[in-house]
Amino acid sequence: MPIKLVTTAAELRSHSARLLMQKQGASQGLVPTMGALHEGHAQLARTAVEQNDVVVASIFVNPLQFGDAVDLDRYPRTLDADLALLEAEGVDLAFAPSVDEVYPGGEPLVRVTAGPLGEKWEGASRPGHFDGALTVVAKLLHYGIPGAGLPPSGAFASSGVAGLPAYRAYFGQKDAQQLALVRRMVADLNFPVDIVGVPTVRSADGLALSSRNRFLSDEQREAALVLSRALRLLEDRANAHEPLDLGSAQDLVASQPLVDLDYFEVVDPGTLEPLAENCRETPFRGEGLAIIAAKVGPVRLIDNVPLSS
Ligand code: PAF
């Protein structure tokens, strides 16, 4: 079925309700994006399509999460290619609202505050970024609530709470801090949605896919591979029940002159607090997340791998 493009919340509600009726649907999935879609987003869409009867993808470059107007202007806008990718994955509806549609009164006075979890790691170098991201995610999750335009009897098969369709939203594990914060927001503020984290997609040489990779020169791209190599080193050690020896993995990154390391740590996957020092000297046990961020030329890159032993 060809994808339907809608630009207002009212259209989104009526079209998704109609689709749920037509398909006798029991579930709706939302894939929030900022466009400039790549294979990583295709994987989010694919997972959502596998798990839901109706799937909506949003495409909205959210000004609130950019600290710098230049970055906001520079963010690639590729709507036609994005729609083609989503359609190929079987997404039913693309919601691409204007800034005025999402923020009709200008910047919102009341926002979601990410709190201390939003101030560390990525938050430390991008103040306010996670407040802006969570504020728009809260709005998108509300826009995407299924069944809002359905008649009260709901002539659709129901598997959700109180006769409503099940509702899931899909986020990439690559943005680990964003995913942890969205999970906390949904749990702390009782949003009626299940958050699904989708594993990072990598190119054959290991580089995590990102809309920002297009700004790397060939030489910078080659240098950036050290990030995923260093993460893989830790993953291999965890799998082998060896000490992680984070120091030697940090040295590997430091040996690459084009890479300016910001942080490289092993943290608790939920709180993002660094794991105790002894995890680095004794064989690794339990669950962890190795997170890394670095500037390569003009581009800030982030990556992570889950560790389990
Ligand atoms: O991860 C992103 O693309 C954005 O932060 C999101 C979740 C779409 C909110 O603008």
Short mmCIF file of C-alpha atoms and ligand atoms in Angstrom, two decimals:
data_model
loop_
_atom_site.label_atom_id
_atom_site.label_comp_id
_atom_site.label_asym_id
_atom_site.label_seq_id
_atom_site.Cartn_x
_atom_site.Cartn_y
_atom_site.Cartn_z
CA MET A 1 0.00 0.00 0.00
CA PRO A 2 1.40 3.47 -0.82
CA ILE A 3 2.41 5.48 2.23
CA LYS A 4 0.09 8.36 3.17
CA LEU A 5 1.73 11.66 4.10
CA VAL A 6 -0.08 13.79 6.69
CA THR A 7 1.07 17.07 8.19
CA THR A 8 -1.41 17.81 10.99
CA ALA A 9 -2.21 16.03 14.23
CA ALA A 10 -5.92 15.96 13.27
CA GLU A 11 -5.14 14.19 9.97
CA LEU A 12 -2.86 11.75 11.78
CA ARG A 13 -5.63 10.87 14.23
CA SER A 14 -8.32 10.38 11.60
CA HIS A 15 -6.13 8.42 9.13
CA SER A 16 -4.65 6.13 11.77
CA ALA A 17 -8.11 5.47 13.22
CA ARG A 18 -9.43 4.67 9.74
CA LEU A 19 -6.51 2.29 9.09
CA LEU A 20 -7.05 0.52 12.41
CA MET A 21 -10.72 0.01 11.47
CA GLN A 22 -9.93 -1.16 7.93
CA LYS A 23 -7.29 -3.62 9.09
CA GLN A 24 -9.26 -4.71 12.17
CA GLY A 25 -6.02 -3.75 13.84
CA ALA A 26 -5.05 -4.58 17.40
CA SER A 27 -1.83 -2.58 17.59
CA GLN A 28 -0.17 0.62 16.43
CA GLY A 29 3.55 1.39 16.28
CA LEU A 30 5.19 4.82 16.18
CA VAL A 31 8.69 5.42 14.79
CA PRO A 32 9.81 8.96 15.71
CA THR A 33 12.54 10.35 13.42
CA MET A 34 14.06 13.61 12.29
CA GLY A 35 14.30 12.39 8.69
CA ALA A 36 17.57 11.97 6.75
CA LEU A 37 16.73 8.30 7.08
CA HIS A 38 19.25 5.49 6.62
CA GLU A 39 19.37 1.74 7.14
CA GLY A 40 19.26 2.23 10.93
CA HIS A 41 15.85 3.90 10.61
CA ALA A 42 14.79 1.24 8.09
CA GLN A 43 15.48 -1.32 10.83
CA LEU A 44 13.28 0.62 13.28
CA ALA A 45 10.48 0.75 10.69
CA ARG A 46 10.90 -2.94 9.80
CA THR A 47 10.66 -3.97 13.45
CA ALA A 48 7.59 -1.79 13.96
CA VAL A 49 5.92 -3.24 10.85
CA GLU A 50 6.65 -6.80 12.03
CA GLN A 51 5.10 -6.12 15.44
CA ASN A 52 2.08 -3.91 14.66
CA ASP A 53 -0.98 -3.76 12.42
CA VAL A 54 -0.65 -0.02 11.76
CA VAL A 55 2.65 1.87 11.71
CA VAL A 56 3.19 5.63 11.77
CA ALA A 57 6.61 7.26 11.30
CA SER A 58 7.10 10.88 12.22
CA ILE A 59 9.57 13.13 10.41
CA PHE A 60 10.21 16.33 12.33
CA VAL A 61 13.46 18.26 12.78
CA ASN A 62 12.86 19.49 16.30
CA PRO A 63 14.37 22.97 16.85
CA LEU A 64 14.14 22.54 20.63
CA GLN A 65 16.88 19.92 20.74
CA PHE A 66 19.48 21.91 18.75
CA GLY A 67 21.70 24.21 20.80
CA ASP A 68 23.03 25.87 17.70
CA ALA A 69 20.98 27.46 14.89
CA VAL A 70 23.73 26.52 12.40
CA ASP A 71 23.39 22.81 13.29
CA LEU A 72 19.61 23.10 12.90
CA ASP A 73 19.96 24.68 9.43
CA ARG A 74 22.62 22.17 8.43
CA TYR A 75 20.50 19.16 9.40
CA PRO A 76 19.71 17.34 6.13
CA ARG A 77 16.10 17.50 4.90
CA THR A 78 15.40 14.64 2.48
CA LEU A 79 11.61 14.16 2.59
CA ASP A 80 11.13 12.39 -0.77
CA ALA A 81 13.88 9.84 -0.09
CA ASP A 82 12.58 9.37 3.48
CA LEU A 83 9.06 8.63 2.23
CA ALA A 84 10.42 6.13 -0.31
CA LEU A 85 12.39 4.31 2.42
CA LEU A 86 9.40 4.18 4.78
CA GLU A 87 7.07 3.01 2.02
CA ALA A 88 9.50 0.22 1.06
CA GLU A 89 9.40 -0.97 4.69
CA GLY A 90 5.59 -1.05 4.72
CA VAL A 91 4.96 1.98 6.96
CA ASP A 92 1.34 3.13 6.59
CA LEU A 93 1.50 6.79 7.56
CA ALA A 94 4.21 9.45 7.58
CA PHE A 95 3.54 12.39 9.89
CA ALA A 96 5.67 15.37 8.83
CA PRO A 97 4.32 18.39 10.70
CA SER A 98 5.57 21.96 10.42
CA VAL A 99 7.23 23.71 13.36
CA ASP A 100 4.03 25.77 13.76
CA GLU A 101 1.92 22.62 13.96
CA VAL A 102 4.04 21.20 16.78
CA TYR A 103 4.72 24.50 18.58
CA PRO A 104 1.73 26.69 17.63
CA GLY A 105 2.47 29.30 20.27
CA GLY A 106 6.21 29.39 19.61
CA GLU A 107 8.61 27.69 22.00
CA PRO A 108 6.65 25.94 24.77
CA LEU A 109 6.82 27.52 28.21
CA VAL A 110 6.40 24.16 29.93
CA ARG A 111 8.83 21.42 28.95
CA VAL A 112 9.87 17.98 30.04
CA THR A 113 13.00 18.18 32.18
CA ALA A 114 15.42 15.32 31.77
CA GLY A 115 16.96 15.90 35.21
CA PRO A 116 20.40 14.61 36.25
CA LEU A 117 20.28 11.69 33.79
CA GLY A 118 20.13 14.28 31.01
CA GLU A 119 23.06 16.33 32.26
CA LYS A 120 25.85 13.77 31.98
CA TRP A 121 27.60 12.27 28.91
CA GLU A 122 25.89 13.76 25.83
CA GLY A 123 24.02 16.23 28.02
CA ALA A 124 27.29 17.66 29.35
CA SER A 125 28.36 18.89 25.93
CA ARG A 126 24.83 19.69 24.68
CA PRO A 127 23.07 21.58 27.50
CA GLY A 128 19.28 21.45 27.16
CA HIS A 129 19.43 18.89 24.36
CA PHE A 130 17.58 16.16 26.24
CA ASP A 131 14.94 18.54 27.63
CA GLY A 132 14.18 19.49 24.02
CA ALA A 133 14.27 15.89 22.78
CA LEU A 134 12.04 14.58 25.59
CA THR A 135 9.58 17.45 25.14
CA VAL A 136 9.04 16.60 21.49
CA VAL A 137 9.03 12.84 22.17
CA ALA A 138 6.28 13.42 24.76
CA LYS A 139 4.27 15.32 22.15
CA LEU A 140 4.89 12.73 19.42
CA LEU A 141 3.91 9.88 21.76
CA HIS A 142 0.65 11.70 22.47
CA TYR A 143 -0.04 12.42 18.78
CA GLY A 144 0.47 8.73 18.03
CA ILE A 145 -1.89 7.27 20.66
CA PRO A 146 -3.99 4.80 18.66
CA GLY A 147 -7.73 4.79 18.56
CA ALA A 148 -8.20 8.47 19.45
CA GLY A 149 -10.42 8.98 16.39
CA LEU A 150 -12.29 5.69 16.65
CA PRO A 151 -15.99 5.36 17.49
CA PRO A 152 -16.52 4.44 21.18
CA SER A 153 -17.45 0.81 20.45
CA GLY A 154 -14.13 0.30 18.61
CA ALA A 155 -14.99 -2.07 15.78
CA PHE A 156 -11.48 -3.50 15.77
CA ALA A 157 -9.87 -6.54 17.34
CA SER A 158 -8.51 -5.48 20.70
CA SER A 159 -5.50 -6.69 22.62
CA GLY A 160 -4.67 -3.52 24.54
CA VAL A 161 -5.81 -2.19 27.90
CA ALA A 162 -9.55 -1.42 28.23
CA GLY A 163 -10.31 -2.21 24.60
CA LEU A 164 -7.68 0.12 23.16
CA PRO A 165 -5.17 -1.14 20.61
CA ALA A 166 -1.68 -1.93 21.93
CA TYR A 167 0.73 0.98 21.43
CA ARG A 168 4.51 0.69 20.92
CA ALA A 169 7.19 3.24 20.03
CA TYR A 170 10.59 2.42 18.53
CA PHE A 171 13.95 4.00 19.34
CA GLY A 172 17.49 3.07 18.30
CA GLN A 173 19.85 1.64 20.91
CA LYS A 174 22.59 3.72 19.29
CA ASP A 175 21.23 6.77 21.12
CA ALA A 176 21.53 4.93 24.42
CA GLN A 177 21.09 7.97 26.65
CA GLN A 178 18.01 9.13 24.74
CA LEU A 179 16.55 5.62 24.98
CA ALA A 180 17.23 5.42 28.74
CA LEU A 181 15.62 8.85 29.23
CA VAL A 182 12.56 8.02 27.13
CA ARG A 183 12.09 4.82 29.14
CA ARG A 184 12.34 6.82 32.37
CA MET A 185 9.91 9.49 31.14
CA VAL A 186 7.37 6.88 30.08
CA ALA A 187 7.70 5.02 33.41
CA ASP A 188 7.86 8.10 35.66
CA LEU A 189 4.99 9.94 33.94
CA ASN A 190 2.77 6.90 33.12
CA PHE A 191 2.64 7.21 29.33
CA PRO A 192 0.42 4.45 27.83
CA VAL A 193 3.08 3.08 25.47
CA ASP A 194 5.66 0.30 25.37
CA ILE A 195 9.12 1.51 24.40
CA VAL A 196 11.04 -0.87 22.14
CA GLY A 197 14.83 -0.45 21.77
CA VAL A 198 16.15 -1.61 18.39
CA PRO A 199 19.81 -2.75 18.04
CA THR A 200 22.32 -0.48 16.31
CA VAL A 201 22.87 -1.07 12.60
CA ARG A 202 26.51 -0.95 11.44
CA SER A 203 28.15 -0.80 8.04
CA ALA A 204 30.27 -3.83 7.10
CA ASP A 205 33.41 -2.23 8.58
CA GLY A 206 31.71 -1.66 11.95
CA LEU A 207 30.86 2.06 11.84
CA ALA A 208 27.49 2.69 13.52
CA LEU A 209 25.10 4.23 11.00
CA SER A 210 24.28 7.89 11.67
CA SER A 211 22.85 10.76 9.66
CA ARG A 212 26.06 12.60 10.56
CA ASN A 213 28.39 10.10 8.83
CA ARG A 214 27.74 11.89 5.53
CA PHE A 215 29.80 14.84 6.84
CA LEU A 216 32.97 12.70 7.30
CA SER A 217 35.74 12.77 4.68
CA ASP A 218 37.10 9.37 3.61
CA GLU A 219 40.11 9.85 5.90
CA GLN A 220 37.93 10.86 8.87
CA ARG A 221 35.58 7.95 8.24
CA GLU A 222 38.52 5.54 8.31
CA ALA A 223 39.76 7.12 11.57
CA ALA A 224 36.26 6.88 13.11
CA LEU A 225 36.39 3.09 12.85
CA VAL A 226 38.55 3.08 16.00
CA LEU A 227 35.38 3.76 18.04
CA SER A 228 33.63 0.53 17.11
CA ARG A 229 36.94 -1.38 17.28
CA ALA A 230 37.51 -0.23 20.85
CA LEU A 231 33.94 -1.15 21.80
CA ARG A 232 34.32 -4.57 20.19
CA LEU A 233 37.48 -5.13 22.23
CA LEU A 234 35.45 -4.68 25.42
CA GLU A 235 32.63 -6.83 24.11
CA ASP A 236 35.07 -9.65 23.30
CA ARG A 237 36.61 -9.43 26.78
CA ALA A 238 33.18 -9.47 28.46
CA ASN A 239 32.13 -12.47 26.36
CA ALA A 240 35.38 -14.23 27.35
CA HIS A 241 34.74 -13.41 31.07
CA GLU A 242 38.00 -11.43 31.18
CA PRO A 243 38.70 -8.09 32.91
CA LEU A 244 37.53 -5.32 30.61
CA ASP A 245 40.79 -3.35 30.87
CA LEU A 246 39.09 -0.16 29.77
CA GLY A 247 42.42 1.69 29.96
CA SER A 248 43.93 -0.23 27.07
CA ALA A 249 40.79 0.28 24.97
CA GLN A 250 40.99 4.04 25.75
CA ASP A 251 44.66 3.99 24.66
CA LEU A 252 43.63 2.44 21.36
CA VAL A 253 41.31 5.39 20.70
CA ALA A 254 43.93 7.90 21.85
CA SER A 255 46.39 6.43 19.31
CA GLN A 256 44.23 7.76 16.46
CA PRO A 257 45.22 11.44 15.98
CA LEU A 258 42.10 12.43 14.01
CA VAL A 259 39.85 11.33 16.88
CA ASP A 260 39.26 13.70 19.78
CA LEU A 261 37.81 11.50 22.55
CA ASP A 262 35.17 13.04 24.82
CA TYR A 263 34.23 10.04 26.97
CA PHE A 264 34.62 6.27 26.96
CA GLU A 265 33.11 4.50 29.97
CA VAL A 266 31.35 1.35 31.11
CA VAL A 267 28.05 2.25 32.76
CA ASP A 268 24.90 0.77 34.20
CA PRO A 269 22.43 0.50 31.25
CA GLY A 270 19.52 2.03 33.21
CA THR A 271 21.13 4.79 35.30
CA LEU A 272 24.18 5.41 33.06
CA GLU A 273 26.29 5.64 36.23
CA PRO A 274 29.86 4.30 35.76
CA LEU A 275 30.22 0.73 36.98
CA ALA A 276 32.51 0.06 39.91
CA GLU A 277 36.24 0.25 39.25
CA ASN A 278 36.80 -3.45 40.02
CA CYS A 279 34.78 -4.43 36.91
CA ARG A 280 37.82 -3.27 34.98
CA GLU A 281 40.36 -5.31 36.92
CA THR A 282 38.46 -8.49 37.71
CA PRO A 283 36.59 -10.59 35.15
CA PHE A 284 33.47 -8.71 34.07
CA ARG A 285 30.19 -10.06 35.49
CA GLY A 286 26.65 -8.84 34.98
CA GLU A 287 25.19 -6.27 32.63
CA GLY A 288 26.86 -3.10 31.43
CA LEU A 289 26.92 -0.65 28.58
CA ALA A 290 30.16 0.60 27.06
CA ILE A 291 29.56 4.15 25.78
CA ILE A 292 31.86 6.31 23.70
CA ALA A 293 31.73 9.79 22.15
CA ALA A 294 34.36 11.58 20.11
CA LYS A 295 34.78 14.36 17.61
CA VAL A 296 36.19 13.28 14.30
CA GLY A 297 36.91 16.39 12.22
CA PRO A 298 33.74 18.50 12.45
CA VAL A 299 31.50 15.58 13.42
CA ARG A 300 30.57 14.42 16.90
CA LEU A 301 30.01 10.65 16.89
CA ILE A 302 28.52 8.41 19.58
CA ASP A 303 28.40 4.65 19.83
CA ASN A 304 27.87 1.94 22.45
CA VAL A 305 27.70 -1.81 22.95
CA PRO A 306 25.78 -3.73 25.59
CA LEU A 307 28.06 -5.98 27.71
CA SER A 308 26.80 -9.13 29.32
CA SER A 309 28.72 -11.84 31.09
O1 PAF B 1 16.51 10.34 17.73
C1 PAF B 1 15.95 11.22 17.05
O2 PAF B 1 15.92 11.19 15.81
C2 PAF B 1 15.28 12.39 17.76
O3 PAF B 1 15.95 12.73 18.92
C3 PAF B 1 13.78 12.12 18.05
C4 PAF B 1 13.61 10.94 18.98
C5 PAF B 1 13.03 11.85 16.75
C6 PAF B 1 13.17 13.35 18.72
O4 PAF B 1 13.29 14.47 17.92
#
